[in-house]
Amino acid sequence: FYLGLWWRNYSVRHRREFEPACQQACRYFEQAVQTFDEAQRPELAARYINYWAEALHRLEAWDALETVATRAMALHQAQANPIRQARAEGFLAEVDLARENHSAAQRHAEAALALIQPFADGSAAASTADRDFYAWVNSFHRSWYLFSLGKAQMGQGQVDAAVQTLEQVQRITQPEYDPQLYSQMLEYLRQGYFEQGHYLQAFETRRQKEAIESRFNFRAFVGAGRLQPKQQITNPALPTGGHGPDLIMASGRRQDVQRLMTRLEQDEFVLTVVYGPSGVGKSSILYAGLMPALSKSFPEGRSTLPVLVRGYRDWPDEVNQALARALQQQSDGDGIPPAAPIDPDDLTQRLKTLTEQSYRQIVLIFDQFEEFFVEAVELFQRRDFYAFLRDCLNTPYLKVVLSLREDYLHYLLEIERGFDLDIINNDILSRDYRYYLGNFKATDAKFLIRRLTDDAHFYLETALIDRLVADLANAIGEVRPIELQVVGAQLQRQDISTLAEYLALGNHPKETLVQNFLGTVVHDCGPENADLARLVLYLLTDIDRENRPYRPQKSREDLEEELDLRGASYQEDQLDLVLDILVGSGLVFLLPDIPIDRYQLVHDYLVSYARREAPAHLLEKRNRRRGAEGG
């Protein structure tokens, strides 16, 4: 029995070897039960036979499971053990579900639930150990039987009943007991919500499912969204528990974070310009890597306050609001009043006072700084910021990080015209102050894909990795990180792990995967909202004055005006739903602002795909209207 248990646990830990290890566990469990039979000890055979059945269930060996579970039923009835008998009923329910015999599956699941019902309140417990055991039965075991019942109801078209049942599973299940069970349950619940037309609930359930899979390291890629700081958890119940991977390390950017930290802890680097192509992970490295690292940095004994700024329409207010959020987060909200409107001079003084009185180093991080030059088209609009930047660089223990696309880098040169930047030798683009963040080399991309997928036990053929990197690589053999994440996430979502499966996508499999990624988000909005979702994505794209892809920031009012211009028909709650799902998917940023929030597509990389998917009939209406109005 213990040899079987060892191989069963090994199969869970080493998913690449799952099937042969689980088969070995079955052989040992079978030998154990046979040994007890030969010794005429039915009470011991009854004690251990469910382990055999559980291993067969994991292998989806339905015929063998039916035989063993039926035999277990007889043993448990003879031993008058309702809890073990319920487990056998549960296995028979799973056999019937696999055979699509949903009514029989429902009877077995309901029988299992009835058998454990007397133990629901723990009153039958004679000891603390019994109470703990019954609590486990009423969480883990009841979850399985309710899950089987919900699947049976779904198979019979009883969607409302199935949703109610699965919601019970969600309430009572501890994800750490069996993350895969929890993930499967959430997928069925998502399907139920979607069939009911509750699209936002369905989407939120999918997000919860993917979060569980990421938490327990079943997901290799994050898709379009920026990396988030990884929550480290310990799983007390499963042999697969332990700390999750360091996402920055898994993204291949840990060395960059360490280098940036070294710069920011030295006096001479008052300015750091992080630059690189769109989609290389600049925002992710700042948010998921640099920000958490700076929070634990104490140069010269000073605590560090990282302040992340993302909006530039009213930049003094954006900086002030970001500063208030950073202070609130660092102090857990104690004694920090809401930020009031402020002018640039007062803002500079406030920052200086904070460094002097609270013994802090402040690092102002301006993410996606190219947006500043889009918002402030005229030079006179930018001069106030340049003066503010000069004052910041001359303030002790106040550092500035500007992060922007490399094709906007030359815009920084105009700061030197009219402003004394002696502290950086009047050379803002000096190599001393620039930090390049580039694409991955092809060899590094292959290594990263292998590490991410192996850690998540999502094993890809070497031939597939080679072809995937070849398709992702640009003319000089580099791979864009955002494209790798989007394509990788869709590979896993479509369960494509071999080169043959990848090539079956058509002549341009990589492009197909990206379109499918966007299509999944549009689908989540529901069929009646699909055109609206595609049009909103289109409206969040543009081509700038130099014919480069551009992601304008637009308020809800801006979007409504343009939707009306194109003759789109929609209700207010439909637009609410679409915006919530686009933001939640990571495809669109929500940029909080006063007095009004704004929306922005997450990466320039996706602009061409979003424009390609726009509903043509709505764009045509716009053209006709413009023609009628004289162009």
XYZ file of C-alpha atoms in Angstrom:
631
model
C 0.000 0.000 0.000
C 2.722 2.483 0.917
C 4.624 1.750 -2.274
C 1.406 2.547 -4.126
C 0.981 5.762 -2.139
C 4.565 6.790 -2.968
C 3.996 6.274 -6.695
C 0.645 8.072 -6.523
C 2.328 11.135 -4.966
C 5.190 10.873 -7.454
C 2.670 10.966 -10.331
C 1.264 14.246 -8.991
C 4.692 15.834 -8.524
C 6.075 14.718 -11.887
C 3.337 15.324 -14.407
C 5.573 14.396 -17.320
C 5.681 10.843 -15.907
C 2.111 10.910 -14.627
C 0.634 7.965 -16.515
C 3.336 5.301 -15.909
C 3.720 6.392 -12.261
C -0.030 6.262 -11.664
C -0.225 2.845 -13.343
C 2.523 1.637 -11.013
C 0.512 2.983 -8.059
C -2.517 1.021 -9.299
C -0.509 -2.209 -9.456
C 0.708 -1.798 -5.873
C -2.763 -0.873 -4.576
C -4.223 -3.909 -6.352
C -1.580 -6.173 -4.776
C -2.355 -4.713 -1.345
C -6.072 -5.424 -1.657
C -5.394 -8.939 -2.994
C -3.081 -9.600 -0.038
C -5.811 -8.614 2.429
C -8.311 -10.788 0.546
C -5.964 -13.790 0.768
C -5.516 -13.130 4.480
C -9.323 -13.020 4.822
C -9.216 -9.504 6.247
C -12.135 -7.753 4.479
C -11.979 -4.820 6.901
C -8.426 -4.027 5.673
C -9.378 -4.550 2.018
C -12.244 -2.075 2.586
C -9.859 0.372 4.249
C -7.521 0.580 1.253
C -9.559 -0.235 -1.861
C -10.683 3.352 -2.420
C -7.045 4.349 -2.998
C -6.957 1.896 -5.871
C -10.188 3.367 -7.249
C -8.828 6.913 -6.890
C -5.728 6.046 -8.941
C -7.911 4.472 -11.641
C -10.034 7.627 -11.645
C -6.928 9.750 -12.226
C -6.027 7.478 -15.158
C -9.601 7.695 -16.510
C -9.622 3.897 -16.706
C -13.406 3.796 -16.609
C -14.069 0.058 -17.099
C -11.557 -0.934 -14.434
C -12.849 1.833 -12.130
C -16.420 0.563 -12.463
C -15.308 -2.944 -11.461
C -13.242 -1.773 -8.483
C -15.817 0.795 -7.271
C -18.617 -1.784 -7.450
C -16.491 -4.199 -5.427
C -15.719 -1.388 -2.968
C -19.438 -0.669 -2.546
C -20.047 -4.226 -1.386
C -17.120 -4.117 1.065
C -18.181 -0.768 2.553
C -21.792 -1.848 2.927
C -20.655 -5.009 4.720
C -18.420 -2.932 7.013
C -21.212 -0.346 7.534
C -18.926 2.538 6.619
C -21.084 5.216 4.952
C -18.214 7.660 4.319
C -16.203 5.133 2.306
C -19.383 3.915 0.656
C -20.080 7.498 -0.445
C -16.643 7.634 -2.030
C -17.437 4.515 -4.067
C -20.751 6.082 -5.153
C -18.798 9.135 -6.234
C -16.479 7.026 -8.389
C -19.463 5.343 -10.052
C -20.929 8.800 -10.738
C -17.701 9.734 -12.549
C -17.863 6.513 -14.604
C -21.403 7.367 -15.738
C -20.405 10.950 -16.524
C -17.593 9.682 -18.736
C -20.133 7.533 -20.578
C -22.586 10.472 -20.786
C -25.150 8.563 -18.723
C -26.088 11.724 -16.865
C -29.232 10.550 -15.082
C -27.396 7.559 -13.548
C -24.511 9.845 -12.588
C -26.954 12.144 -10.813
C -28.394 9.213 -8.809
C -24.916 8.104 -7.679
C -23.897 11.671 -6.731
C -27.096 12.232 -4.763
C -26.600 8.879 -3.009
C -23.065 9.892 -2.024
C -24.295 13.217 -0.635
C -27.033 11.476 1.342
C -24.520 9.052 2.879
C -22.299 11.824 4.277
C -25.158 14.104 5.338
C -25.310 12.755 8.959
C -21.711 13.898 9.436
C -22.265 17.415 8.098
C -22.435 19.216 11.455
C -19.684 17.197 13.156
C -21.993 16.058 15.972
C -21.055 12.418 15.327
C -17.418 13.151 16.169
C -16.086 11.471 19.302
C -12.778 13.354 19.320
C -10.966 16.364 17.882
C -9.377 14.076 15.283
C -12.845 12.908 14.244
C -14.061 16.485 13.943
C -11.098 17.355 11.719
C -11.774 14.283 9.598
C -15.473 15.094 9.213
C -14.605 18.685 8.315
C -12.331 17.363 5.570
C -15.074 15.015 4.336
C -17.553 17.885 4.221
C -15.153 20.057 2.258
C -13.147 17.846 -0.064
C -15.481 14.828 -0.447
C -18.680 16.843 -0.568
C -17.048 19.056 -3.186
C -16.442 16.066 -5.429
C -19.989 14.745 -5.106
C -21.526 18.175 -5.693
C -19.217 18.655 -8.666
C -20.361 15.324 -10.122
C -23.977 16.323 -9.487
C -23.463 19.706 -11.170
C -21.885 18.070 -14.234
C -24.779 15.594 -14.417
C -27.323 18.415 -14.222
C -25.451 20.350 -16.905
C -25.441 17.265 -19.133
C -29.231 17.045 -18.805
C -29.710 20.691 -19.746
C -30.582 21.759 -16.187
C -28.345 24.815 -16.370
C -29.897 26.832 -13.528
C -29.785 23.857 -11.155
C -26.216 23.078 -12.208
C -25.092 26.647 -11.517
C -26.643 26.563 -8.047
C -24.914 23.254 -7.321
C -21.540 24.425 -8.585
C -21.829 27.630 -6.572
C -22.075 25.399 -3.488
C -18.833 23.711 -4.553
C -17.175 27.098 -4.889
C -18.265 28.093 -1.374
C -17.108 24.966 0.460
C -13.998 23.896 -1.464
C -10.477 24.715 -0.312
C -8.427 25.155 -3.525
C -5.279 23.801 -1.867
C -6.936 20.407 -1.290
C -7.066 19.744 -5.022
C -6.346 22.722 -7.306
C -7.196 20.752 -10.427
C -10.621 19.827 -9.047
C -11.211 23.484 -8.191
C -10.074 24.617 -11.635
C -12.337 22.082 -13.389
C -15.279 23.125 -11.226
C -14.750 26.784 -12.111
C -14.683 25.922 -15.820
C -18.083 24.221 -15.584
C -19.430 27.130 -13.544
C -18.123 29.540 -16.193
C -19.940 27.581 -18.890
C -23.123 27.695 -16.833
C -22.982 31.446 -16.321
C -22.262 31.941 -20.024
C -25.262 29.845 -21.068
C -27.417 31.889 -18.696
C -26.204 35.070 -20.412
C -24.358 36.242 -17.294
C -21.248 37.125 -19.267
C -19.457 39.209 -16.663
C -19.874 36.484 -14.028
C -18.627 33.941 -16.551
C -15.611 36.100 -17.298
C -14.798 36.712 -13.631
C -15.028 32.958 -13.028
C -12.561 32.330 -15.851
C -10.199 34.901 -14.314
C -10.484 33.135 -10.961
C -9.760 29.809 -12.670
C -6.652 31.174 -14.363
C -5.509 32.775 -11.092
C -5.761 29.398 -9.332
C -3.834 27.743 -12.157
C -1.154 30.419 -11.962
C -1.014 30.259 -8.174
C -0.343 26.537 -8.245
C 1.915 26.825 -11.297
C -0.312 25.118 -13.857
C -0.074 28.098 -16.246
C 3.138 28.940 -18.071
C 2.255 32.307 -19.654
C 0.369 35.443 -18.597
C -0.939 36.633 -21.972
C -1.375 40.340 -22.740
C -1.431 41.681 -19.196
C 1.648 42.985 -17.433
C 3.271 40.685 -14.905
C 2.007 41.001 -11.350
C 4.060 40.530 -8.187
C 3.858 36.803 -7.415
C 2.111 35.763 -4.222
C 4.096 33.018 -2.541
C 1.822 30.413 -0.970
C 2.320 27.102 0.787
C -0.075 24.296 -0.035
C -0.623 22.255 3.137
C -2.541 19.388 1.590
C -0.896 18.334 -1.657
C 2.590 17.080 -2.493
C 2.703 19.709 -5.262
C 2.664 22.531 -2.711
C 5.382 25.055 -2.054
C 6.364 28.487 -3.190
C 5.359 29.628 -6.621
C 7.991 30.721 -9.119
C 9.453 34.198 -9.123
C 7.659 35.748 -12.109
C 10.424 38.203 -12.868
C 12.935 35.349 -12.885
C 10.540 33.306 -15.028
C 10.176 36.246 -17.413
C 13.926 36.332 -17.995
C 14.278 39.830 -16.519
C 15.717 39.284 -13.029
C 19.198 40.482 -14.052
C 17.695 43.701 -15.431
C 15.944 44.374 -12.123
C 19.178 43.820 -10.217
C 21.097 46.182 -12.505
C 18.478 48.902 -12.190
C 18.479 48.503 -8.410
C 22.258 48.913 -8.327
C 21.954 52.169 -10.294
C 19.209 53.598 -8.117
C 21.138 52.913 -4.925
C 24.096 55.033 -6.131
C 24.168 58.821 -5.714
C 25.375 59.660 -9.214
C 22.406 58.078 -11.016
C 19.769 60.731 -10.370
C 18.178 59.913 -13.739
C 17.622 56.575 -15.469
C 16.028 56.391 -18.918
C 14.673 52.890 -19.548
C 14.014 52.503 -23.252
C 13.376 49.815 -25.820
C 10.908 48.633 -28.464
C 7.213 48.290 -27.715
C 6.289 45.013 -26.072
C 9.658 44.136 -24.494
C 8.178 44.227 -20.989
C 9.117 47.709 -19.769
C 5.895 48.141 -17.784
C 6.102 44.619 -16.354
C 9.681 45.020 -15.184
C 8.784 48.304 -13.470
C 5.611 47.064 -11.796
C 6.368 43.434 -10.965
C 10.128 43.753 -10.534
C 11.477 47.201 -9.734
C 8.616 48.495 -7.571
C 8.637 45.554 -5.098
C 12.466 45.565 -5.005
C 12.634 49.311 -4.290
C 10.172 48.909 -1.419
C 12.795 46.723 0.288
C 15.740 49.003 -0.507
C 17.434 51.104 2.203
C 20.278 53.163 0.684
C 22.178 54.954 3.455
C 19.580 53.637 5.877
C 16.746 55.484 4.156
C 13.537 53.710 3.226
C 12.596 53.972 -0.445
C 9.235 55.185 -1.694
C 8.633 54.151 -5.328
C 5.972 56.301 -7.039
C 4.604 54.968 -10.336
C 3.025 57.491 -12.746
C 1.118 56.316 -15.827
C -1.017 59.268 -17.012
C 0.067 62.622 -18.436
C -3.037 64.560 -19.446
C -2.796 66.603 -16.228
C 0.663 65.529 -15.130
C 0.929 67.522 -11.824
C -2.258 65.903 -10.603
C -1.174 62.485 -11.896
C 2.107 62.730 -9.948
C 0.340 64.003 -6.850
C -2.261 61.213 -6.940
C 0.439 58.584 -7.514
C 2.397 59.977 -4.567
C -0.683 59.798 -2.337
C -1.301 56.167 -3.376
C 2.317 55.224 -2.677
C 2.242 56.834 0.776
C -1.059 55.162 1.564
C 0.239 51.759 0.531
C 3.441 52.156 2.543
C 1.578 53.282 5.668
C -1.453 50.985 5.209
C -3.603 54.081 4.838
C -2.916 55.570 8.272
C -3.146 59.341 8.352
C -2.773 59.962 4.621
C -5.395 62.443 3.349
C -6.685 62.289 -0.224
C -4.521 64.175 -2.684
C -5.835 67.634 -3.569
C -5.080 69.507 -6.805
C -1.591 70.982 -6.767
C 0.613 73.175 -8.948
C 4.126 72.109 -10.096
C 6.014 74.348 -7.642
C 4.060 73.100 -4.647
C 4.507 69.527 -5.872
C 8.299 69.937 -5.985
C 8.287 71.366 -2.468
C 6.137 68.523 -1.188
C 8.561 65.940 -2.573
C 11.543 67.796 -1.090
C 9.848 67.978 2.326
C 9.115 64.265 2.288
C 12.762 63.382 1.626
C 13.976 65.726 4.368
C 11.461 65.023 7.122
C 10.690 61.333 6.713
C 14.219 60.097 5.936
C 13.153 58.617 2.620
C 14.530 58.237 -0.852
C 11.785 58.846 -3.413
C 11.953 57.278 -6.871
C 9.543 58.821 -9.382
C 8.876 56.287 -12.136
C 7.192 57.613 -15.283
C 5.885 54.586 -17.197
C 5.038 54.800 -20.909
C 6.487 58.304 -20.971
C 6.000 58.524 -24.738
C 2.349 59.258 -23.891
C 3.483 62.601 -22.450
C 4.586 63.762 -25.894
C 1.277 62.651 -27.385
C -0.778 64.474 -24.758
C 1.368 67.642 -24.831
C 1.715 68.278 -28.556
C 2.978 71.854 -28.271
C 6.339 72.737 -26.736
C 4.907 75.333 -24.367
C 2.708 72.605 -22.871
C 5.800 70.581 -22.022
C 7.995 73.300 -20.533
C 6.405 73.122 -17.052
C 7.252 69.451 -16.830
C 10.825 70.046 -17.959
C 11.247 72.626 -15.206
C 9.780 70.149 -12.709
C 12.158 67.444 -13.921
C 15.149 69.787 -13.525
C 14.106 70.616 -9.946
C 13.641 66.909 -9.112
C 17.106 66.018 -10.402
C 18.598 68.740 -8.216
C 16.774 67.551 -5.073
C 18.828 65.193 -2.879
C 17.423 61.668 -2.443
C 14.940 62.164 -5.267
C 15.544 59.924 -8.300
C 13.679 59.872 -11.616
C 13.082 56.937 -13.956
C 11.677 57.683 -17.419
C 10.468 54.631 -19.353
C 9.587 55.069 -23.001
C 9.713 53.500 -26.441
C 13.012 53.919 -28.209
C 11.421 55.656 -31.205
C 10.433 58.522 -28.871
C 13.865 58.795 -27.266
C 14.940 61.797 -29.339
C 12.094 63.887 -27.899
C 14.082 64.115 -24.658
C 16.717 66.224 -26.397
C 14.462 69.286 -26.355
C 14.706 69.334 -22.543
C 18.306 70.460 -22.932
C 17.171 73.486 -24.938
C 16.353 76.178 -22.430
C 16.967 74.208 -19.216
C 20.194 73.869 -17.258
C 20.761 70.183 -16.556
C 24.256 70.604 -15.191
C 23.697 67.756 -12.707
C 23.674 65.320 -15.656
C 26.258 67.296 -17.659
C 23.516 68.631 -19.931
C 23.542 65.284 -21.728
C 20.220 63.589 -21.067
C 20.861 60.849 -23.646
C 24.298 59.963 -22.319
C 25.014 56.255 -22.074
C 25.514 56.865 -18.359
C 21.811 57.545 -17.914
C 20.254 55.211 -20.468
C 19.263 51.597 -19.786
C 18.275 49.552 -22.819
C 15.652 46.842 -22.452
C 15.512 44.784 -25.608
C 13.904 41.736 -27.089
C 15.078 38.234 -26.257
C 17.697 36.564 -28.384
C 16.353 33.441 -30.042
C 18.478 31.126 -27.906
C 17.329 32.882 -24.722
C 13.705 32.677 -25.860
C 14.000 28.911 -26.354
C 15.510 28.498 -22.905
C 12.786 30.679 -21.361
C 9.939 28.801 -23.076
C 11.376 25.491 -21.912
C 11.715 26.739 -18.342
C 8.227 28.260 -18.199
C 6.511 25.230 -19.690
C 8.482 22.667 -17.701
C 7.740 24.523 -14.447
C 4.039 24.445 -15.326
C 4.254 20.805 -16.528
C 2.965 21.905 -19.930
C 5.491 20.019 -22.007
C 6.202 21.172 -25.565
C 8.010 19.202 -28.240
C 11.491 20.507 -28.922
C 10.533 20.747 -32.598
C 7.559 22.948 -31.668
C 9.720 25.275 -29.556
C 12.213 25.590 -32.416
C 9.476 26.416 -34.945
C 7.680 28.739 -32.534
C 10.822 30.795 -31.895
C 11.563 30.882 -35.626
C 8.055 32.275 -36.246
C 8.337 34.778 -33.387
C 11.822 35.993 -34.295
C 12.202 39.232 -36.242
C 14.653 39.889 -39.062
C 17.645 40.033 -36.694
C 16.645 36.923 -34.757
C 15.042 38.560 -31.704
C 11.760 37.623 -30.005
C 9.386 40.224 -28.575
C 8.428 39.239 -24.985
C 4.790 40.369 -25.257
C 4.310 38.293 -28.404
C 5.867 35.287 -26.706
C 3.474 35.664 -23.751
C 0.362 36.115 -25.913
C 1.176 33.247 -28.277
C 2.297 31.017 -25.396
C -0.886 31.673 -23.436
C -2.995 30.761 -26.451
C -0.962 27.601 -27.091
C -1.755 26.446 -23.576
C -5.400 27.516 -23.833
C -5.785 25.453 -27.020
C -3.641 22.634 -25.556
C -1.208 22.651 -28.469
C 1.984 20.855 -27.483
C 3.259 19.268 -30.722
C 4.569 20.690 -33.971
C 1.878 18.838 -35.929
C -0.893 20.485 -33.884
C 0.716 23.891 -34.374
C 1.058 23.485 -38.146
C -2.572 22.365 -38.343
C -3.561 25.968 -37.531
C -2.858 26.952 -41.156
C -0.285 28.802 -43.204
C 0.361 31.434 -40.534
C -0.093 29.663 -37.192
C 1.425 32.438 -35.070
C -0.959 35.062 -36.465
C -3.838 32.629 -36.009
C -2.988 32.242 -32.328
C -2.905 36.012 -31.762
C -6.256 36.443 -33.502
C -7.646 33.595 -31.413
C -6.382 35.345 -28.284
C -8.322 38.488 -29.150
C -11.245 36.367 -30.292
C -11.420 34.659 -26.889
C -11.826 38.007 -25.138
C -14.441 39.153 -27.658
C -16.269 35.833 -27.197
C -16.295 36.361 -23.432
C -18.417 39.466 -24.029
C -21.228 37.292 -25.442
C -22.467 36.916 -29.043
C -24.801 39.913 -28.835
C -21.926 42.150 -27.682
C -19.202 40.867 -30.016
C -19.448 43.652 -32.628
C -19.449 46.285 -29.902
C -16.317 44.750 -28.320
C -14.488 44.656 -31.670
C -15.418 48.265 -32.394
C -14.278 49.474 -28.951
C -10.915 47.764 -29.497
C -10.663 49.470 -32.887
C -11.472 52.873 -31.386
C -8.615 52.415 -28.907
C -6.143 52.323 -31.824
C -4.824 54.931 -34.217
C -1.869 55.853 -36.417
C 0.158 58.844 -35.232
C 1.465 61.745 -37.285
C 4.559 59.750 -38.271
C 2.462 56.752 -39.374
C 3.317 54.650 -36.328
C 0.806 52.473 -34.484
C -0.583 54.384 -31.569
C -2.845 53.635 -28.602
C -4.830 56.781 -27.745
C -6.246 57.222 -24.257
C -10.007 57.731 -24.417
C -12.654 58.352 -21.816
C -15.960 56.560 -21.829
C -17.556 59.743 -23.199
C -15.015 59.770 -26.042
C -15.897 56.187 -26.897
C -19.637 56.830 -26.733
C -19.297 59.793 -29.077
C -17.349 57.763 -31.630
C -19.671 54.768 -31.322
C -22.637 57.040 -32.046
C -20.772 58.562 -34.992
C -20.454 55.088 -36.491
C -24.100 54.261 -35.937
C -23.425 51.528 -33.375
C -26.534 50.317 -31.554
C -25.972 49.429 -27.894
C -27.322 49.866 -24.389
C -25.362 51.526 -21.596
C -25.052 48.267 -19.653
C -23.645 46.544 -22.758
C -20.818 49.073 -22.974
C -20.233 48.663 -19.215
C -19.907 44.911 -19.724
C -17.543 45.198 -22.698
C -15.245 47.691 -20.960
C -15.158 45.606 -17.766
C -14.181 42.473 -19.688
C -11.609 44.210 -21.905
C -9.955 45.720 -18.828
C -10.162 42.501 -16.835
C -8.616 40.481 -19.679
C -5.486 42.644 -19.682
C -6.123 43.843 -23.250
C -7.060 47.339 -22.086
C -5.720 49.539 -19.290
C -8.096 51.524 -17.114
C -6.255 54.722 -16.223
C -7.883 56.308 -13.158
C -7.979 60.057 -13.487
C -9.707 63.104 -12.085
C -12.264 64.138 -13.145
C -12.673 61.202 -15.550
C -11.164 57.750 -16.158
C -9.605 56.801 -19.486
C -9.001 53.566 -21.397
C -6.006 52.459 -23.460
C -5.051 49.319 -25.417
C -2.304 47.508 -23.528
C 0.380 47.271 -26.260
C 1.211 48.795 -29.639
C 1.878 45.242 -30.770
C -1.881 44.557 -30.732
C -2.918 47.635 -32.722
C -2.790 45.981 -36.157
C -4.730 42.949 -34.909
C -7.408 45.098 -33.243
C -7.822 47.177 -36.406
C -8.065 44.024 -38.513
C -10.969 42.699 -36.425
C -13.136 45.852 -36.600
C -16.724 45.198 -37.812
C -16.630 46.494 -41.391
C -20.312 47.410 -41.602
C -19.953 49.926 -38.760
C -16.838 51.479 -40.286
C -18.690 51.857 -43.575
C -21.458 53.779 -41.857
C -18.857 56.229 -40.583
C -17.476 56.754 -44.084
C -20.923 57.349 -45.567
C -21.781 59.820 -42.823
C -18.564 61.729 -43.381
C -19.305 61.834 -47.094
C -22.801 63.161 -46.466
C -21.338 65.888 -44.270
C -18.870 66.909 -46.960
C -15.846 64.959 -45.623
